Tab-separated table of C-alpha atoms in Angstrom:
chain	number	residue	atom	x	y	z
A	3	MET	CA	90.753	81.921	20.706
A	4	ALA	CA	87.894	79.136	20.522
A	5	THR	CA	84.797	79.113	22.056
A	6	ALA	CA	84.095	78.309	26.204
A	7	THR	CA	81.936	74.927	24.711
A	8	GLN	CA	84.842	74.113	22.434
A	9	PHE	CA	86.932	74.366	25.071
A	10	LEU	CA	85.442	72.370	27.226
A	11	LEU	CA	85.155	69.398	24.752
A	12	LEU	CA	88.276	69.762	24.485
A	13	LEU	CA	89.398	69.034	28.366
A	14	VAL	CA	86.801	66.500	28.663
A	15	ALA	CA	88.177	64.233	26.336
A	16	PRO	CA	90.018	61.218	27.790
A	17	THR	CA	92.959	61.990	29.748
A	18	ILE	CA	95.863	60.583	27.678
A	19	LEU	CA	99.687	61.001	28.848
A	20	ALA	CA	102.914	59.729	27.289
A	21	LEU	CA	102.942	55.873	27.298
A	22	ASN	CA	105.675	56.155	29.584
A	23	PHE	CA	104.307	58.457	32.011
A	24	GLU	CA	103.395	56.398	35.326
A	25	PHE	CA	100.934	58.648	38.343
A	26	GLY	CA	102.420	58.149	41.828
A	27	HIS	CA	104.985	59.765	43.736
A	28	HIS	CA	108.069	61.086	42.736
A	29	ASN	CA	110.896	61.443	44.730
A	30	HIS	CA	113.831	64.169	43.805
A	31	PRO	CA	115.863	62.400	41.174
A	32	ALA	CA	112.615	60.890	39.805
A	33	THR	CA	111.107	64.843	39.808
A	34	GLU	CA	114.120	65.658	37.951
A	35	ALA	CA	114.290	62.792	35.341
A	36	LEU	CA	110.678	63.769	34.297
A	37	ILE	CA	111.705	67.042	34.059
A	38	ASP	CA	114.442	65.998	31.578
A	39	LYS	CA	112.168	64.054	29.541
A	40	VAL	CA	109.953	66.329	28.931
A	41	VAL	CA	112.841	68.922	28.036
A	42	GLY	CA	113.858	66.426	25.709
A	43	MET	CA	110.212	65.373	24.278
A	44	CYS	CA	109.650	69.158	23.820
A	45	PRO	CA	113.196	71.199	23.486
A	46	SER	CA	111.565	74.340	21.275
A	47	ILE	CA	109.048	75.190	23.884
A	48	THR	CA	110.632	74.234	27.509
A	49	ARG	CA	113.670	75.145	29.672
A	50	LYS	CA	114.661	73.552	32.748
A	51	TYR	CA	116.184	76.472	35.339
A	52	SER	CA	117.046	76.290	38.821
A	53	ILE	CA	116.417	79.311	41.153
A	54	GLY	CA	118.264	78.283	43.851
A	55	SER	CA	118.850	74.971	46.096
A	56	SER	CA	117.495	73.957	49.268
A	57	ILE	CA	119.093	73.364	52.962
A	58	ARG	CA	120.129	69.977	52.107
A	59	GLY	CA	121.569	70.937	48.516
A	60	HIS	CA	118.355	70.045	46.374
A	61	GLU	CA	118.242	72.213	42.957
A	62	LEU	CA	114.576	74.363	43.037
A	63	TRP	CA	113.914	73.405	39.498
A	64	VAL	CA	111.755	75.404	37.712
A	65	LEU	CA	110.170	73.904	34.187
A	66	GLU	CA	109.322	76.996	31.538
A	67	MET	CA	107.286	76.710	28.618
A	68	SER	CA	106.873	78.901	26.019
A	69	ASP	CA	107.068	79.207	22.337
A	70	ASN	CA	110.398	81.228	22.888
A	71	PRO	CA	111.873	80.192	26.435
A	72	GLY	CA	114.380	81.746	28.118
A	73	ARG	CA	113.219	85.454	27.298
A	74	HIS	CA	110.640	87.677	28.349
A	75	GLU	CA	108.423	88.922	25.116
A	76	PRO	CA	107.210	92.088	25.057
A	77	GLY	CA	103.592	91.946	25.483
A	78	GLU	CA	103.188	88.838	26.413
A	79	PRO	CA	101.938	87.601	29.985
A	80	GLU	CA	104.088	85.323	32.553
A	81	PHE	CA	102.367	83.180	34.726
A	82	LYS	CA	103.404	80.579	37.582
A	83	TYR	CA	102.432	77.504	39.513
A	84	VAL	CA	104.235	76.494	42.806
A	85	GLY	CA	103.953	73.282	44.198
A	86	ASN	CA	104.663	71.367	47.295
A	87	MET	CA	106.016	74.330	49.760
A	88	HIS	CA	104.649	72.096	52.429
A	89	GLY	CA	106.435	68.686	51.872
A	90	ASN	CA	103.923	66.634	52.970
A	91	GLU	CA	101.479	68.246	50.743
A	92	VAL	CA	102.221	65.924	47.327
A	93	VAL	CA	98.959	66.115	44.925
A	94	GLY	CA	100.176	69.520	44.058
A	95	LYS	CA	103.496	68.547	43.280
A	96	GLU	CA	101.692	65.560	41.399
A	97	MET	CA	99.554	67.415	39.508
A	98	LEU	CA	102.275	69.899	38.202
A	99	LEU	CA	104.369	66.878	37.185
A	100	SER	CA	101.149	65.658	35.227
A	101	LEU	CA	100.660	69.277	33.537
A	102	ILE	CA	103.876	69.605	32.151
A	103	GLN	CA	104.182	66.103	30.637
A	104	TYR	CA	100.394	66.740	29.157
A	105	LEU	CA	101.087	70.253	27.944
A	106	CYS	CA	104.333	69.042	26.065
A	107	ASP	CA	102.005	66.064	24.614
A	108	GLU	CA	99.539	67.982	23.435
A	109	TYR	CA	101.537	70.703	22.079
A	110	ASN	CA	103.647	67.690	19.966
A	111	ASN	CA	99.973	66.440	18.905
A	112	GLY	CA	99.087	69.711	17.391
A	113	ASN	CA	96.449	70.545	20.026
A	114	THR	CA	94.928	74.046	19.127
A	115	GLU	CA	93.999	75.119	22.577
A	116	ILE	CA	97.103	74.091	24.244
A	117	ARG	CA	99.378	75.115	21.435
A	118	THR	CA	97.638	78.942	21.673
A	119	LEU	CA	98.206	78.792	25.319
A	120	ILE	CA	101.649	78.260	25.485
A	121	ASP	CA	102.551	80.532	22.469
A	122	THR	CA	100.530	83.284	24.177
A	123	THR	CA	101.667	82.976	27.523
A	124	ARG	CA	105.342	82.289	29.451
A	125	ILE	CA	104.336	79.530	32.090
A	126	HIS	CA	107.029	78.743	34.617
A	127	ILE	CA	106.199	75.437	36.840
A	128	MET	CA	107.976	74.806	39.980
A	129	PRO	CA	106.943	71.180	41.342
A	130	THR	CA	108.442	71.243	44.802
A	131	MET	CA	109.685	74.714	46.784
A	132	ASN	CA	110.698	72.129	49.595
A	133	PRO	CA	112.191	68.922	48.296
A	134	ASP	CA	113.673	68.434	51.646
A	135	GLY	CA	110.423	68.484	53.162
A	136	HIS	CA	109.083	66.129	50.522
A	137	ASP	CA	112.623	63.790	50.828
A	138	LYS	CA	111.472	63.638	54.714
A	139	ALA	CA	107.916	62.494	53.964
A	140	TYR	CA	108.887	60.286	50.673
A	141	SER	CA	110.888	58.289	53.227
A	142	VAL	CA	108.176	56.666	55.381
A	143	ASN	CA	105.626	56.891	52.390
A	144	GLY	CA	103.243	59.729	54.135
A	145	GLY	CA	103.249	58.271	57.498
A	146	GLY	CA	104.528	59.849	60.720
A	147	GLY	CA	101.965	62.077	61.482
A	148	TYR	CA	100.211	65.133	60.040
A	149	VAL	CA	102.928	67.418	59.900
A	150	TYR	CA	105.965	64.718	59.367
A	151	GLY	CA	107.718	66.508	56.547
A	152	ARG	CA	105.637	69.899	56.344
A	153	TYR	CA	108.842	71.838	56.755
A	154	ASN	CA	111.743	72.569	55.542
A	155	ALA	CA	115.156	71.133	56.610
A	156	ASN	CA	115.586	73.790	59.338
A	157	GLY	CA	112.000	73.015	60.715
A	158	VAL	CA	110.589	76.576	59.510
A	159	ASP	CA	106.919	76.915	57.368
A	160	LEU	CA	108.021	78.086	54.163
A	161	ASN	CA	104.188	79.643	54.137
A	162	ARG	CA	104.845	81.598	57.404
A	163	ASN	CA	108.404	82.820	56.257
A	164	PHE	CA	107.542	85.611	53.456
A	165	PRO	CA	108.395	89.059	54.703
A	166	ASP	CA	105.309	90.354	56.763
A	167	LEU	CA	104.019	93.055	54.080
A	168	ASN	CA	100.742	93.020	55.247
A	169	THR	CA	101.539	94.448	59.066
A	170	ILE	CA	103.570	97.107	56.876
A	171	MET	CA	100.567	97.834	54.969
A	172	TYR	CA	97.844	98.040	57.751
A	173	ARG	CA	100.081	100.532	59.070
A	174	ASN	CA	100.032	102.612	55.925
A	175	GLU	CA	96.419	102.508	55.959
A	176	GLN	CA	96.594	104.004	59.216
A	177	ASN	CA	99.521	106.278	58.890
A	178	GLY	CA	99.721	106.941	55.072
A	179	GLY	CA	101.488	105.132	52.760
A	180	PRO	CA	101.384	102.710	49.743
A	181	ASN	CA	99.740	99.227	49.767
A	182	HIS	CA	101.506	98.101	47.027
A	183	HIS	CA	105.335	97.419	45.806
A	184	LEU	CA	106.498	97.406	49.681
A	185	SER	CA	109.770	97.614	50.471
A	186	TYR	CA	110.818	94.313	52.145
A	187	SER	CA	115.061	94.141	52.213
A	188	HIS	CA	115.175	94.796	56.021
A	189	LEU	CA	113.099	91.657	56.777
A	190	LEU	CA	114.804	89.324	54.413
A	191	PRO	CA	117.684	88.140	57.345
A	192	ILE	CA	114.682	86.472	58.927
A	193	VAL	CA	114.042	84.213	55.862
A	194	GLU	CA	114.911	80.675	54.817
A	195	LYS	CA	117.367	79.833	52.153
A	196	GLU	CA	114.289	78.113	49.536
A	197	THR	CA	111.917	81.353	50.544
A	198	LEU	CA	114.980	83.924	49.399
A	199	ALA	CA	114.837	81.804	46.529
A	200	VAL	CA	111.472	81.917	45.972
A	201	THR	CA	111.317	85.915	47.226
A	202	ASN	CA	114.313	86.433	44.640
A	203	TRP	CA	112.538	84.564	41.764
A	204	ILE	CA	108.876	86.173	41.921
A	205	VAL	CA	110.696	89.858	41.793
A	206	SER	CA	112.884	88.995	38.713
A	207	LEU	CA	110.025	88.647	36.298
A	208	PRO	CA	106.789	90.344	35.270
A	209	PHE	CA	104.442	87.569	36.633
A	210	VAL	CA	100.986	88.463	36.472
A	211	LEU	CA	98.793	85.534	37.985
A	212	SER	CA	99.767	82.808	40.445
A	213	ALA	CA	98.806	79.643	41.878
A	214	ASN	CA	100.502	77.816	45.062
A	215	LEU	CA	98.863	74.394	45.505
A	216	HIS	CA	98.811	72.776	48.915
A	217	GLY	CA	96.748	69.593	50.241
A	218	GLY	CA	94.806	69.016	53.644
A	219	THR	CA	91.076	70.081	52.831
A	220	LEU	CA	89.424	71.185	49.464
A	221	VAL	CA	88.829	75.003	48.626
A	222	THR	CA	90.876	77.937	46.902
A	223	ASN	CA	92.011	80.504	49.126
A	224	TYR	CA	92.501	84.367	48.401
A	225	GLY	CA	93.801	87.059	49.622
A	226	TYR	CA	94.143	88.879	52.266
A	227	ASP	CA	95.379	85.672	54.052
A	228	MET	CA	96.380	87.935	57.142
A	229	GLY	CA	93.789	89.992	58.893
A	230	ARG	CA	94.287	93.203	60.157
A	231	TYR	CA	95.714	92.733	64.152
A	232	GLY	CA	96.131	89.020	63.176
A	233	THR	CA	92.624	88.146	63.728
A	234	SER	CA	90.754	85.588	61.700
A	235	VAL	CA	87.821	88.012	59.934
A	236	TYR	CA	87.154	88.466	56.275
A	237	THR	CA	89.906	90.843	55.234
A	238	ARG	CA	89.310	92.317	51.849
A	239	ALA	CA	92.113	93.435	49.436
A	240	PRO	CA	91.039	96.181	46.937
A	241	ASP	CA	90.859	93.359	44.079
A	242	ASP	CA	88.544	91.339	46.277
A	243	GLU	CA	86.040	90.709	43.294
A	244	LEU	CA	88.900	89.679	41.093
A	245	PHE	CA	90.067	87.261	43.461
A	246	ILE	CA	86.566	85.875	44.214
A	247	GLN	CA	86.191	85.862	40.065
A	248	ILE	CA	89.736	83.821	39.371
A	249	SER	CA	89.481	81.477	42.733
A	250	LYS	CA	85.879	80.418	41.405
A	251	GLU	CA	87.138	79.635	38.008
A	252	TYR	CA	89.583	77.063	39.366
A	253	SER	CA	86.861	75.682	41.733
A	254	ARG	CA	84.283	75.467	39.177
A	255	TYR	CA	85.854	72.990	37.038
A	256	ASN	CA	86.911	71.037	39.871
A	257	SER	CA	83.366	69.043	41.328
A	258	ASP	CA	84.851	67.963	44.865
A	259	ILE	CA	85.956	71.519	45.593
A	260	SER	CA	82.994	73.443	44.424
A	261	ASN	CA	80.998	71.436	46.111
A	262	PRO	CA	83.044	70.190	49.266
A	263	ALA	CA	80.020	69.116	51.693
A	264	GLY	CA	80.865	65.511	53.055
A	265	VAL	CA	83.889	65.132	50.772
A	266	CYS	CA	86.656	65.855	54.054
A	267	GLY	CA	84.191	65.114	56.900
A	268	GLY	CA	81.958	68.382	56.168
A	269	GLY	CA	81.329	70.915	54.646
A	270	HIS	CA	82.657	74.447	56.261
A	271	PHE	CA	83.433	76.519	52.367
A	272	ASP	CA	79.905	76.783	51.678
A	273	GLU	CA	80.725	79.867	48.687
A	274	GLY	CA	81.419	77.615	45.971
A	275	GLY	CA	84.712	76.079	46.825
A	276	ILE	CA	86.400	78.956	47.894
A	277	THR	CA	87.488	81.338	51.056
A	278	ASN	CA	88.809	84.657	52.046
A	279	GLY	CA	92.231	83.312	53.581
A	280	ALA	CA	91.841	86.007	56.765
A	281	ASP	CA	88.309	84.778	57.294
A	282	TRP	CA	89.410	80.938	57.361
A	283	TYR	CA	92.507	81.609	59.695
A	284	SER	CA	94.903	84.332	59.935
A	285	VAL	CA	98.464	83.786	58.487
A	286	ALA	CA	101.297	86.141	58.444
A	287	GLY	CA	104.410	85.846	56.348
A	288	GLY	CA	102.337	83.792	53.404
A	289	MET	CA	103.233	83.749	49.938
A	290	GLN	CA	100.190	84.736	48.322
A	291	ASP	CA	100.056	88.106	50.074
A	292	PHE	CA	103.511	88.405	49.683
A	293	ASN	CA	103.259	88.566	46.070
A	294	TYR	CA	100.365	91.001	45.968
A	295	LEU	CA	102.122	93.644	48.309
A	296	ALA	CA	105.448	93.543	46.722
A	297	THR	CA	104.837	92.917	42.939
A	298	ASN	CA	102.061	93.211	40.119
A	299	CYS	CA	101.386	89.398	40.767
A	300	VAL	CA	98.375	87.909	41.852
A	301	GLU	CA	98.225	84.571	43.361
A	302	VAL	CA	95.787	82.193	45.308
A	303	THR	CA	96.239	78.972	47.329
A	304	ILE	CA	94.881	76.141	46.128
A	305	GLU	CA	93.885	72.858	48.676
A	306	LEU	CA	93.720	69.761	46.264
A	307	SER	CA	92.769	67.051	48.606
A	308	CYS	CA	91.808	66.088	52.491
A	309	ASN	CA	94.482	63.749	52.632
A	310	LYS	CA	97.660	65.509	52.669
A	311	TYR	CA	99.608	62.426	51.150
A	312	PRO	CA	97.280	59.979	49.776
A	313	SER	CA	98.281	56.941	48.037
A	314	ALA	CA	100.234	56.154	44.817
A	315	SER	CA	97.386	54.935	42.983
A	316	SER	CA	94.863	57.798	43.415
A	317	ILE	CA	96.972	60.356	41.534
A	318	SER	CA	95.513	59.661	38.388
A	319	GLY	CA	91.997	60.270	39.988
A	320	PHE	CA	93.084	63.554	41.113
A	321	TRP	CA	94.757	64.241	37.615
A	322	SER	CA	91.271	63.871	35.994
A	323	LYS	CA	89.724	65.915	38.441
A	324	ASN	CA	92.116	68.641	38.499
A	325	LYS	CA	93.052	69.070	34.539
A	326	MET	CA	90.647	71.103	33.317
A	327	SER	CA	91.133	73.864	36.398
A	328	LEU	CA	94.615	74.034	36.147
A	329	ILE	CA	94.535	74.616	32.194
A	330	ARG	CA	91.591	77.320	32.601
A	331	TYR	CA	93.110	79.000	35.215
A	332	ILE	CA	96.220	79.658	33.369
A	333	GLN	CA	94.029	81.173	30.844
A	334	GLN	CA	93.012	83.727	33.552
A	335	VAL	CA	96.154	85.734	32.938
A	336	HIS	CA	94.860	86.694	29.958
A	337	LYS	CA	91.437	88.596	31.427
A	338	GLY	CA	91.683	92.747	31.872
A	339	ILE	CA	93.467	94.961	29.894
A	340	LYS	CA	97.355	94.783	28.739
A	341	GLY	CA	99.228	97.239	26.634
A	342	PHE	CA	102.216	99.436	26.651
A	343	VAL	CA	103.225	103.036	28.012
A	344	VAL	CA	105.595	105.086	26.116
A	345	ASP	CA	106.781	108.652	25.823
A	346	SER	CA	106.352	111.314	23.087
A	347	ASN	CA	108.974	109.767	21.348
A	348	ASN	CA	107.764	106.279	21.513
A	349	ASN	CA	110.366	104.872	23.697
A	350	PRO	CA	108.976	102.738	26.307
A	351	ILE	CA	108.622	103.761	29.918
A	352	ALA	CA	109.286	100.976	32.755
A	353	ASP	CA	108.152	101.350	36.111
A	354	ALA	CA	104.844	103.579	35.435
A	355	VAL	CA	101.747	103.372	37.365
A	356	ILE	CA	98.665	101.761	35.855
A	357	HIS	CA	95.677	103.114	37.851
A	358	VAL	CA	92.382	101.781	37.775
A	359	GLU	CA	89.928	104.424	39.291
A	360	GLY	CA	88.173	102.906	42.119
A	361	ILE	CA	90.506	99.732	42.872
A	362	ASP	CA	93.118	101.281	45.074
A	363	HIS	CA	95.939	98.720	44.148
A	364	ASP	CA	98.114	99.894	41.528
A	365	ILE	CA	100.277	98.028	38.733
A	366	THR	CA	103.832	99.047	37.232
A	367	THR	CA	105.024	98.662	33.726
A	368	ALA	CA	107.820	96.249	32.886
A	369	LYS	CA	111.038	97.000	31.189
A	370	ASP	CA	109.896	97.258	28.217
A	371	GLY	CA	106.828	99.047	28.700
A	372	ASP	CA	104.313	96.862	28.886
A	373	TYR	CA	101.767	95.785	31.817
A	374	TRP	CA	98.756	93.434	32.160
A	375	ARG	CA	95.775	94.261	34.364
A	376	LEU	CA	93.683	91.648	35.439
A	377	LEU	CA	90.282	93.074	35.882
A	378	VAL	CA	86.702	91.666	36.585
A	379	GLY	CA	84.960	91.475	33.280
A	380	GLY	CA	81.471	92.990	32.498
A	381	LYS	CA	82.557	96.478	33.484
A	382	ARG	CA	83.771	100.031	32.591
A	383	TYR	CA	87.144	100.928	33.964
A	384	ASN	CA	88.709	104.393	33.915
A	385	VAL	CA	92.416	103.907	33.472
A	386	TYR	CA	95.376	106.130	33.240
A	387	ALA	CA	99.245	105.756	33.310
A	388	GLU	CA	101.272	107.865	35.746
A	389	SER	CA	105.134	108.439	35.553
A	390	ASP	CA	107.371	111.036	37.085
A	391	GLY	CA	104.199	112.866	38.413
A	392	VAL	CA	102.950	113.253	34.808
A	393	ARG	CA	99.749	111.667	33.891
A	394	SER	CA	98.607	110.533	30.594
A	395	SER	CA	95.021	111.095	29.525
A	396	THR	CA	92.336	108.871	31.231
A	397	ARG	CA	90.909	105.955	28.989
A	398	ALA	CA	87.240	104.665	29.601
A	399	VAL	CA	87.299	100.844	28.983
A	400	ASP	CA	84.982	98.309	28.703
A	401	VAL	CA	86.395	94.817	29.542
A	402	PRO	CA	84.322	92.028	27.849
A	403	THR	CA	82.545	89.427	30.355
A	404	ASP	CA	84.462	86.921	27.937
A	405	GLY	CA	87.622	87.401	25.592
A	406	ASP	CA	90.674	88.378	25.882
A	407	ALA	CA	92.087	91.345	27.602
A	408	VAL	CA	91.780	94.762	25.945
A	409	SER	CA	94.689	96.498	24.412
A	410	VAL	CA	94.844	100.043	25.844
A	411	ASP	CA	98.016	101.908	25.429
A	412	PHE	CA	99.240	105.088	26.947
A	413	THR	CA	101.656	107.936	26.074
A	414	ILE	CA	102.955	110.141	28.500
A	415	ASN	CA	104.417	113.590	27.622
A	416	ILE	CA	107.732	113.494	29.253
């Protein structure tokens, strides 16, 4: 990997996309056409797939970018971006469309940093989770009021519609029980079609890191999103330090987010452009807490613009401000520790628990016995693996402040 200085020089170079790329607002047909164009330009590193459809029948498209699209490579982390779950918050969608074009262009141009990123990461990008809401907002060019187009075709806020695992987790804190990989099947009958599709997608792949792109202010928002008892007060997750680190990694490269005072009519985020979600306002049924409580995935919510539906002419400026942050955030998937868990015959163990002492939130191995545990750098951690009640030996691991994840493999004698 290049040094931080080399990477910075790479990303502050002039923003150049394919000559036929047009910044602006893309409706659903134009979105599909752009994804298809990128697949045609970069067929060896892309795969377009649908995870389902919206109420009105729009496909929920995802573009995968990887050196081996279509399959999970053992040892390679999986990352995702989701945009436009509120249909009238369009900057995130346009940033993701710009990002897929940029990654394709730079891979073809031989950009070493982008090639390394794609060759070592399986990246999934969903430009819009709410195409029906976007259609509504697009039809009036963002007019119609502050929430016009926010909801899906059934009038439901999709970021209040995921299974509410926080309530279960807070109850477990009182009565005893887990705070990770919580069961939620009994809650699925109440979710919308789009939410169900995304929920199934989230649990179908071993995602490690994710971000959900919104608009309406400027901040990176981290979990917990729902306060205990539904109150709006700072509510720390076990990985609070990690959430702060990855949130700052996005915000620090965007001057509007890292110093939002006055940009959106007054600065109410004074921690470098980040906030604990519940400290801002409590949200039940949000997507980022669902990721953290149901899977191994760590997700934050990033608010990219004061105006939910800014003018088409302003989109290129948003890209210039967010390009570096978008790529630097993806790179965070390679921090912490990673490795494999095997039995005494060297067979991979799926669903083994990886426990980091002092952090009361475990992750589990994927089907090939591989795992990725994001951790704050500059610290020593004691880590062990466990399966069927049998533990491995405990390993002391020094995680560097800079550099890629440390490889730590475990053998469990079962």
